[in-house]
Amino acid sequence: MKREILISGSARETRVAILEDDRLVELLVDRPDARRMVGDIYLGTVEAVLPGIQAAFVNIGAEKSAFLHASDLIEADDDDEPSDRDDQNGDDGKAEEGGGSGGGGNGGSRSRRRLPNVADELKRGETRIVQVIKEPIGTKGPRVTAQISLAGRFLVYMPFASKVGVSRKIENRDQRTKLREMVSKLVPKEPGAGGWIIRTVAEDLTEQSCKREIDHLYGLWKKIKRKSGSVRAPALLQQETSLTRGIIRDLFSDKVDSLLVDSTALHNEIVQYLKQIDPDLLERVKQHKAETPLFDEYDIESEIRSLFTPRVDLPTGGYVIIQPTEALVSIDVNTGRYTGKRDPESTILKTNLEAAREVARQLRLRDIGGIIVVDFIDMESRGNRDKVLQELRTHLGRDRARTKAFAVSELGLVEMTRQRVRPSLWHSMTAECPTCHGTGRVFRPEVVVRRMERSLKRAGAEHKERQLAVRLHPEVALYLVEQEPNFLRQLEKQTGLELEVRDDPMMRLDEFRMMAKPAGRDVTEQYAVA
């Protein structure tokens, strides 16, 4: 598979596009005014302990208190071999216990362990070193863990773990054994020295590089510990590396064909960083100097615009509709204009297979997390349902976030989950519409006119006003002129009011205002009705 990384940087924004076989599969955006928190380490103060939900709230200095669950106080089962988290949008490099993707994950070993009583582990007012594992999303504050992990290029150091693990993505048994033995020989032997995870990119790790990284990460943890003893909580102890460095550290390897960057400053930063961690990759880094913007040359901008539309077309004419809601994300699959030739079942199967591939891509591209329900077109054959599920799981296997997809139901539904670490692009790059308040719908002109009519009749019945000027959106005013030309004259007879209609482009489409003349006093709220 051809893989490319494109980095476009400016003073106010850095964007990273990841392409697979010339198709955009991930988009990462970083802005100074919306700093990413995942991976940051804090000295926090326990504000509240809630035994009823086995959790605590910790003040880390953020706008909202961080959530710490009892499952994040304990080390994962020793029977579970850690898998490095090369996921999490490539920039936090955090270690993840258990894992797997495409339905093959174990769902998290911590939930199967007997959890400690949070009231026995934490007391209000005490300080605790914690690390952010999930950004604030919506009304929720960040989520933190007490199981700290420090990511390097080849290794992840976990101060409170107790063993050496190897990423499950390294499948060669002999290679796994060799790496485990090498790291076990080089790590500090003192009591409580912590545990280590060997990352996927470390397949060709040398002893010299391994020793250098062990010393760096172990020294970094000692520095964090020292700092925690000299600052007053809440305090930031260690900030996660920048988006660009995180991408280089976690994603850029010999499996990536090229890295193009359009910023001279970022290009120099990447070159200097690679000289330290992997000089062999320098020849794959190129600076884009053409007049055509980098993202325009690769047609990325048009794909970015399409990320915020619900409809995604499929190659043969079908399409999927993606609708985020408060509780979950629903995805509906439709055949559209694709009707096949003869066999309806084969037509449906082909559309569903295309949809399975596109759904997996869109989840990564839009960074959708949480509960997801995919409504595939109903299939009679159990074998065909299994084919669609397998296709979905295969493409989810490319996702760096943990996913789990359950079997296709008799109704053609697939329930799945995808790890959510930060708000999706839809949440982070868009705001609620002030007109429809997030529903995506506004009242039709005829409905607005009927609401206005009821309000005017109430004003006429109270006999407090004689003259009213009604302000409407131009589209609603046009509806009155074309569809109900006698409306005002009839209403004046019924109410005894002198009425004047004015179009106002500053009004919302489903809004109207009633102004008392001649003073121009706004009396809309006084007479408003549903």
PDB file of C-alpha atoms in Angstrom, residues 358-516:
ATOM      1  CA  GLU A 358     -16.224   3.800   2.865  1.00  0.00           C
ATOM      2  CA  VAL A 359     -17.652   3.717   6.397  1.00  0.00           C
ATOM      3  CA  ALA A 360     -14.287   2.564   7.796  1.00  0.00           C
ATOM      4  CA  ARG A 361     -12.568   5.380   5.881  1.00  0.00           C
ATOM      5  CA  GLN A 362     -15.049   8.040   6.971  1.00  0.00           C
ATOM      6  CA  LEU A 363     -14.743   7.072  10.641  1.00  0.00           C
ATOM      7  CA  ARG A 364     -11.002   7.698  10.458  1.00  0.00           C
ATOM      8  CA  LEU A 365     -11.313  10.770   8.282  1.00  0.00           C
ATOM      9  CA  ARG A 366     -13.948  12.506  10.401  1.00  0.00           C
ATOM     10  CA  ASP A 367     -12.416  11.118  13.633  1.00  0.00           C
ATOM     11  CA  ILE A 368     -15.803   9.828  14.759  1.00  0.00           C
ATOM     12  CA  GLY A 369     -15.834   8.036  18.114  1.00  0.00           C
ATOM     13  CA  GLY A 370     -18.240   6.491  20.586  1.00  0.00           C
ATOM     14  CA  ILE A 371     -21.205   4.316  19.630  1.00  0.00           C
ATOM     15  CA  ILE A 372     -21.867   3.932  15.905  1.00  0.00           C
ATOM     16  CA  VAL A 373     -24.786   2.127  14.251  1.00  0.00           C
ATOM     17  CA  VAL A 374     -24.514   1.267  10.543  1.00  0.00           C
ATOM     18  CA  ASP A 375     -27.762   0.410   8.766  1.00  0.00           C
ATOM     19  CA  PHE A 376     -26.697  -1.735   5.830  1.00  0.00           C
ATOM     20  CA  ILE A 377     -29.238  -2.719   3.188  1.00  0.00           C
ATOM     21  CA  ASP A 378     -31.054  -5.896   4.286  1.00  0.00           C
ATOM     22  CA  MET A 379     -29.482  -9.111   2.987  1.00  0.00           C
ATOM     23  CA  GLU A 380     -31.230 -12.483   2.994  1.00  0.00           C
ATOM     24  CA  SER A 381     -28.051 -14.569   2.871  1.00  0.00           C
ATOM     25  CA  ARG A 382     -26.188 -15.107   6.128  1.00  0.00           C
ATOM     26  CA  GLY A 383     -23.036 -15.669   4.104  1.00  0.00           C
ATOM     27  CA  ASN A 384     -23.391 -12.247   2.478  1.00  0.00           C
ATOM     28  CA  ARG A 385     -23.884 -10.598   5.865  1.00  0.00           C
ATOM     29  CA  ASP A 386     -20.664 -12.243   7.040  1.00  0.00           C
ATOM     30  CA  LYS A 387     -18.833 -10.996   3.934  1.00  0.00           C
ATOM     31  CA  VAL A 388     -19.896  -7.433   4.647  1.00  0.00           C
ATOM     32  CA  LEU A 389     -18.870  -7.673   8.301  1.00  0.00           C
ATOM     33  CA  GLN A 390     -15.490  -9.131   7.352  1.00  0.00           C
ATOM     34  CA  GLU A 391     -14.932  -6.342   4.820  1.00  0.00           C
ATOM     35  CA  LEU A 392     -15.755  -3.751   7.469  1.00  0.00           C
ATOM     36  CA  ARG A 393     -13.438  -5.350  10.010  1.00  0.00           C
ATOM     37  CA  THR A 394     -10.619  -5.679   7.489  1.00  0.00           C
ATOM     38  CA  HIS A 395     -10.676  -1.962   6.714  1.00  0.00           C
ATOM     39  CA  LEU A 396     -11.153  -1.035  10.367  1.00  0.00           C
ATOM     40  CA  GLY A 397      -7.914  -2.941  10.927  1.00  0.00           C
ATOM     41  CA  ARG A 398      -6.072  -0.016   9.318  1.00  0.00           C
ATOM     42  CA  ASP A 399      -7.464   2.342  11.954  1.00  0.00           C
ATOM     43  CA  ARG A 400      -5.053   3.463  14.644  1.00  0.00           C
ATOM     44  CA  ALA A 401      -7.913   3.946  17.103  1.00  0.00           C
ATOM     45  CA  ARG A 402      -9.385   0.884  18.817  1.00  0.00           C
ATOM     46  CA  THR A 403     -12.607  -0.317  17.212  1.00  0.00           C
ATOM     47  CA  LYS A 404     -14.996  -3.183  17.808  1.00  0.00           C
ATOM     48  CA  ALA A 405     -17.721  -4.235  15.352  1.00  0.00           C
ATOM     49  CA  PHE A 406     -20.424  -6.745  16.270  1.00  0.00           C
ATOM     50  CA  ALA A 407     -22.207  -9.145  13.944  1.00  0.00           C
ATOM     51  CA  VAL A 408     -24.727  -7.952  11.362  1.00  0.00           C
ATOM     52  CA  SER A 409     -28.220  -8.272  12.829  1.00  0.00           C
ATOM     53  CA  GLU A 410     -31.260  -9.635  11.009  1.00  0.00           C
ATOM     54  CA  LEU A 411     -32.243  -6.029  10.283  1.00  0.00           C
ATOM     55  CA  GLY A 412     -28.910  -5.357   8.607  1.00  0.00           C
ATOM     56  CA  LEU A 413     -27.578  -3.275  11.505  1.00  0.00           C
ATOM     57  CA  VAL A 414     -23.986  -3.322  12.701  1.00  0.00           C
ATOM     58  CA  GLU A 415     -23.350  -1.920  16.158  1.00  0.00           C
ATOM     59  CA  MET A 416     -19.785  -0.846  16.759  1.00  0.00           C
ATOM     60  CA  THR A 417     -17.610   1.365  18.915  1.00  0.00           C
ATOM     61  CA  ARG A 418     -14.581   3.460  18.081  1.00  0.00           C
ATOM     62  CA  GLN A 419     -12.199   4.898  20.615  1.00  0.00           C
ATOM     63  CA  ARG A 420     -12.927   8.566  21.219  1.00  0.00           C
ATOM     64  CA  VAL A 421     -10.024  10.621  22.493  1.00  0.00           C
ATOM     65  CA  ARG A 422     -10.967  14.094  21.277  1.00  0.00           C
ATOM     66  CA  PRO A 423     -13.950  15.765  19.606  1.00  0.00           C
ATOM     67  CA  SER A 424     -14.582  14.746  16.006  1.00  0.00           C
ATOM     68  CA  LEU A 425     -13.743  17.210  13.235  1.00  0.00           C
ATOM     69  CA  TRP A 426     -17.476  17.913  12.968  1.00  0.00           C
ATOM     70  CA  HIS A 427     -17.530  19.091  16.602  1.00  0.00           C
ATOM     71  CA  SER A 428     -14.168  20.861  16.626  1.00  0.00           C
ATOM     72  CA  MET A 429     -14.495  22.742  13.309  1.00  0.00           C
ATOM     73  CA  THR A 430     -18.192  23.642  13.269  1.00  0.00           C
ATOM     74  CA  ALA A 431     -20.553  25.491  15.611  1.00  0.00           C
ATOM     75  CA  GLU A 432     -24.259  25.149  16.270  1.00  0.00           C
ATOM     76  CA  CYS A 433     -26.411  27.050  13.781  1.00  0.00           C
ATOM     77  CA  PRO A 434     -28.021  30.036  15.587  1.00  0.00           C
ATOM     78  CA  THR A 435     -31.097  29.704  13.394  1.00  0.00           C
ATOM     79  CA  CYS A 436     -31.928  26.006  13.699  1.00  0.00           C
ATOM     80  CA  HIS A 437     -30.078  25.467  17.049  1.00  0.00           C
ATOM     81  CA  GLY A 438     -28.434  22.293  15.826  1.00  0.00           C
ATOM     82  CA  THR A 439     -31.481  20.563  14.345  1.00  0.00           C
ATOM     83  CA  GLY A 440     -30.517  21.280  10.758  1.00  0.00           C
ATOM     84  CA  ARG A 441     -34.114  22.409  10.073  1.00  0.00           C
ATOM     85  CA  VAL A 442     -35.939  25.745  10.031  1.00  0.00           C
ATOM     86  CA  PHE A 443     -39.640  26.551   9.750  1.00  0.00           C
ATOM     87  CA  ARG A 444     -40.974  26.918   6.219  1.00  0.00           C
ATOM     88  CA  PRO A 445     -42.160  30.422   5.113  1.00  0.00           C
ATOM     89  CA  GLU A 446     -45.835  29.466   5.359  1.00  0.00           C
ATOM     90  CA  VAL A 447     -45.317  28.304   8.956  1.00  0.00           C
ATOM     91  CA  VAL A 448     -43.582  31.576   9.840  1.00  0.00           C
ATOM     92  CA  VAL A 449     -46.500  33.521   8.346  1.00  0.00           C
ATOM     93  CA  ARG A 450     -49.033  31.536  10.408  1.00  0.00           C
ATOM     94  CA  ARG A 451     -47.048  32.196  13.614  1.00  0.00           C
ATOM     95  CA  MET A 452     -46.886  35.871  12.723  1.00  0.00           C
ATOM     96  CA  GLU A 453     -50.646  35.897  12.035  1.00  0.00           C
ATOM     97  CA  ARG A 454     -51.447  34.490  15.485  1.00  0.00           C
ATOM     98  CA  SER A 455     -49.212  37.073  17.158  1.00  0.00           C
ATOM     99  CA  LEU A 456     -50.817  39.932  15.229  1.00  0.00           C
ATOM    100  CA  LYS A 457     -54.302  38.729  16.137  1.00  0.00           C
ATOM    101  CA  ARG A 458     -53.291  38.740  19.816  1.00  0.00           C
ATOM    102  CA  ALA A 459     -51.938  42.287  19.459  1.00  0.00           C
ATOM    103  CA  GLY A 460     -55.230  43.390  17.835  1.00  0.00           C
ATOM    104  CA  ALA A 461     -57.306  41.769  20.571  1.00  0.00           C
ATOM    105  CA  GLU A 462     -55.510  43.682  23.330  1.00  0.00           C
ATOM    106  CA  HIS A 463     -56.114  47.085  21.614  1.00  0.00           C
ATOM    107  CA  LYS A 464     -52.825  48.517  22.862  1.00  0.00           C
ATOM    108  CA  GLU A 465     -51.251  49.116  19.475  1.00  0.00           C
ATOM    109  CA  ARG A 466     -52.656  50.877  16.391  1.00  0.00           C
ATOM    110  CA  GLN A 467     -49.782  50.675  13.921  1.00  0.00           C
ATOM    111  CA  LEU A 468     -47.260  47.839  13.575  1.00  0.00           C
ATOM    112  CA  ALA A 469     -44.372  47.309  11.185  1.00  0.00           C
ATOM    113  CA  VAL A 470     -43.526  43.622  10.662  1.00  0.00           C
ATOM    114  CA  ARG A 471     -39.972  42.726   9.670  1.00  0.00           C
ATOM    115  CA  LEU A 472     -39.393  39.421   7.849  1.00  0.00           C
ATOM    116  CA  HIS A 473     -36.634  37.582   6.052  1.00  0.00           C
ATOM    117  CA  PRO A 474     -36.790  38.447   2.300  1.00  0.00           C
ATOM    118  CA  GLU A 475     -37.730  34.873   1.394  1.00  0.00           C
ATOM    119  CA  VAL A 476     -40.764  34.976   3.721  1.00  0.00           C
ATOM    120  CA  ALA A 477     -41.745  38.435   2.445  1.00  0.00           C
ATOM    121  CA  LEU A 478     -41.553  37.093  -1.125  1.00  0.00           C
ATOM    122  CA  TYR A 479     -43.786  34.189  -0.135  1.00  0.00           C
ATOM    123  CA  LEU A 480     -46.402  36.682   1.128  1.00  0.00           C
ATOM    124  CA  VAL A 481     -46.316  38.697  -2.092  1.00  0.00           C
ATOM    125  CA  GLU A 482     -46.528  35.666  -4.388  1.00  0.00           C
ATOM    126  CA  GLN A 483     -48.682  33.204  -2.449  1.00  0.00           C
ATOM    127  CA  GLU A 484     -50.883  35.331  -0.147  1.00  0.00           C
ATOM    128  CA  PRO A 485     -51.175  38.788  -1.743  1.00  0.00           C
ATOM    129  CA  ASN A 486     -54.396  39.639   0.163  1.00  0.00           C
ATOM    130  CA  PHE A 487     -53.075  38.522   3.557  1.00  0.00           C
ATOM    131  CA  LEU A 488     -52.301  41.968   5.013  1.00  0.00           C
ATOM    132  CA  ARG A 489     -55.550  43.618   3.877  1.00  0.00           C
ATOM    133  CA  GLN A 490     -57.651  40.801   5.341  1.00  0.00           C
ATOM    134  CA  LEU A 491     -55.698  40.785   8.603  1.00  0.00           C
ATOM    135  CA  GLU A 492     -56.054  44.564   8.981  1.00  0.00           C
ATOM    136  CA  LYS A 493     -59.857  44.179   8.739  1.00  0.00           C
ATOM    137  CA  GLN A 494     -59.871  41.395  11.350  1.00  0.00           C
ATOM    138  CA  THR A 495     -57.587  43.116  13.876  1.00  0.00           C
ATOM    139  CA  GLY A 496     -58.166  46.821  13.308  1.00  0.00           C
ATOM    140  CA  LEU A 497     -54.398  47.320  13.014  1.00  0.00           C
ATOM    141  CA  GLU A 498     -52.518  49.324  10.419  1.00  0.00           C
ATOM    142  CA  LEU A 499     -49.849  46.901   9.180  1.00  0.00           C
ATOM    143  CA  GLU A 500     -46.684  47.363   7.151  1.00  0.00           C
ATOM    144  CA  VAL A 501     -44.325  44.565   6.044  1.00  0.00           C
ATOM    145  CA  ARG A 502     -40.619  45.194   5.543  1.00  0.00           C
ATOM    146  CA  ASP A 503     -38.088  42.649   4.315  1.00  0.00           C
ATOM    147  CA  ASP A 504     -34.871  42.563   6.317  1.00  0.00           C
ATOM    148  CA  PRO A 505     -31.926  40.426   5.134  1.00  0.00           C
ATOM    149  CA  MET A 506     -30.510  40.523   8.659  1.00  0.00           C
ATOM    150  CA  MET A 507     -33.446  38.492   9.981  1.00  0.00           C
ATOM    151  CA  ARG A 508     -33.182  34.731  10.341  1.00  0.00           C
ATOM    152  CA  LEU A 509     -35.231  32.691   7.888  1.00  0.00           C
ATOM    153  CA  ASP A 510     -37.798  31.621  10.497  1.00  0.00           C
ATOM    154  CA  GLU A 511     -37.800  34.853  12.539  1.00  0.00           C
ATOM    155  CA  PHE A 512     -40.098  37.889  12.519  1.00  0.00           C
ATOM    156  CA  ARG A 513     -40.209  41.092  14.560  1.00  0.00           C
ATOM    157  CA  MET A 514     -43.173  43.387  15.309  1.00  0.00           C
ATOM    158  CA  MET A 515     -42.304  47.058  15.815  1.00  0.00           C
ATOM    159  CA  ALA A 516     -44.831  49.553  17.245  1.00  0.00           C
TER     160      ALA A 516
END
